[in-house]
Structures are given as C-alpha cells and as structure tokens.
CSV table of C-alpha atoms in Angstrom, one decimal:
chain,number,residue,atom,x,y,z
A,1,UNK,CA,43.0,26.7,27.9
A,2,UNK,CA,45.2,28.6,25.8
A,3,UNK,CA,42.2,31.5,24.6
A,4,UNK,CA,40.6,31.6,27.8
A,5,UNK,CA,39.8,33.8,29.8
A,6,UNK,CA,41.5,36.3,27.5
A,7,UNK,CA,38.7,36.6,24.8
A,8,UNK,CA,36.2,38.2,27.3
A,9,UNK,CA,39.5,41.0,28.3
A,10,UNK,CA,41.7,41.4,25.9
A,11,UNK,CA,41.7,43.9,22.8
A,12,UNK,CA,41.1,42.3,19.7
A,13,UNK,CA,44.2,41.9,18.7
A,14,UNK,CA,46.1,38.5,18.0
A,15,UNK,CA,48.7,39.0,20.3
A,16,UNK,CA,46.5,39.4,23.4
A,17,UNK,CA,44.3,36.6,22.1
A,18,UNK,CA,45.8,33.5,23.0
A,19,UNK,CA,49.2,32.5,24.7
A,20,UNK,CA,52.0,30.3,24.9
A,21,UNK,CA,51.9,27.4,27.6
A,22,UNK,CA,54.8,25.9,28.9
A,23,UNK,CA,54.6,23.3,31.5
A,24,UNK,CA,55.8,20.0,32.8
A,25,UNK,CA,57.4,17.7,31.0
A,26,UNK,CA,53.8,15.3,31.5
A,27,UNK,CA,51.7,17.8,29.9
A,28,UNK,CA,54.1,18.2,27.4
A,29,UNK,CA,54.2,14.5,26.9
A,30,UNK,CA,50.6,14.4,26.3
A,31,UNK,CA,50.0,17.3,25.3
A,32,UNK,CA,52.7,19.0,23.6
A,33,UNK,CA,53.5,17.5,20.3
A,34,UNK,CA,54.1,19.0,17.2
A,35,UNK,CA,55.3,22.2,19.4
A,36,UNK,CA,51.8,23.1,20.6
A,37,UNK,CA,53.4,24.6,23.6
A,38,UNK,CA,53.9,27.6,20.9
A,39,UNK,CA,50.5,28.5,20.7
A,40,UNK,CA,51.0,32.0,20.7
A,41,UNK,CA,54.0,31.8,17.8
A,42,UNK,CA,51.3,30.2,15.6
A,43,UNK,CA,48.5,32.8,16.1
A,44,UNK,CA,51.0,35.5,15.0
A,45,UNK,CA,52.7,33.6,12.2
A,46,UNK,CA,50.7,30.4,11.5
A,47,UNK,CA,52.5,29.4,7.7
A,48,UNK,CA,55.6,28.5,10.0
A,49,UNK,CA,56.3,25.4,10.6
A,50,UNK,CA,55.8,24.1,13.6
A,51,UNK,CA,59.8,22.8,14.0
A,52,UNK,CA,60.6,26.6,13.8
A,53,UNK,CA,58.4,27.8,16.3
A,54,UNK,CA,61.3,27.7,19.8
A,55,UNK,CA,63.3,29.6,17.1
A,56,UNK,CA,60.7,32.2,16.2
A,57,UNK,CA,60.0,32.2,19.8
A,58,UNK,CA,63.5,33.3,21.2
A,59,UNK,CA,63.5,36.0,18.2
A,60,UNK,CA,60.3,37.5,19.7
A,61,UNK,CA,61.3,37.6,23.2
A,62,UNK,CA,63.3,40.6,22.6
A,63,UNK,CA,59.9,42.0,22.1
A,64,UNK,CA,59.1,43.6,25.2
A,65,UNK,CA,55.3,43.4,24.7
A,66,UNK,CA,55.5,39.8,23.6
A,67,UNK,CA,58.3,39.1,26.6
A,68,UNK,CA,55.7,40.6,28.9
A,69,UNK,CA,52.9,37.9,28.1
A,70,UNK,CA,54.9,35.1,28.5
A,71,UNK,CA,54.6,33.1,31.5
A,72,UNK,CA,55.1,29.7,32.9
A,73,UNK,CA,52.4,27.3,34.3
C-alpha cells in the first residue's frame, strides 16, 4: 500500500516513491507499531529511529513539497 501505485508514476526519486499513511486508530492498532505510519520519514532518513519519526515529521512539513504529499486515508 504505501509504494503503490506511485512506482508506475512517479519520478525516481525517494520522495515521490512511497508515502506516509495515517488512518484510524484500528489500522494503527494493527498496523501501526513501531511508527510505521511514517513510512515516508524512513524512506528519506532511514538510520532514525523510529521514536523520532512524528518529530522529523513536523520538521518536514514546513517543506512545501513534502507538505504537499501528505494526506490522510
């Protein structure tokens, strides 16, 4: 879910590869640990530690092209 379908449209560059899913507290329940809601935050800096990925996340959103790909589900 989180690559797809932006492999067959985007450029090849990390940014536009993947993205960061945020969703109801169920999915994040199940599917959320370890911050995995921060998909995008570990494509462009993957040595951080997962615990510092909201942090990392509110730095970047004053990016306007990373601001611009972020979107609920």
């Amino acid at each position: 879910m989180e690559h797809y379908p932006m492999i067959e449209t985007a450029p090849r560059i990390d940014i536009y590869m993947t993205r960061n899913r945020f969703c109801g507290w169920l999915w994040n329940f199940f599917l959320g640990v370890h911050n995995e809601n921060f998909h995008l935050v570990h494509h462009l800096f993957p040595k951080i530690p997962e615990w510092e990925y909201d942090n990392v996340h509110h730095i970047l959103m004053k990016d306007e092209t990373y601001a611009s790909l972020h979107k609920k589900l």
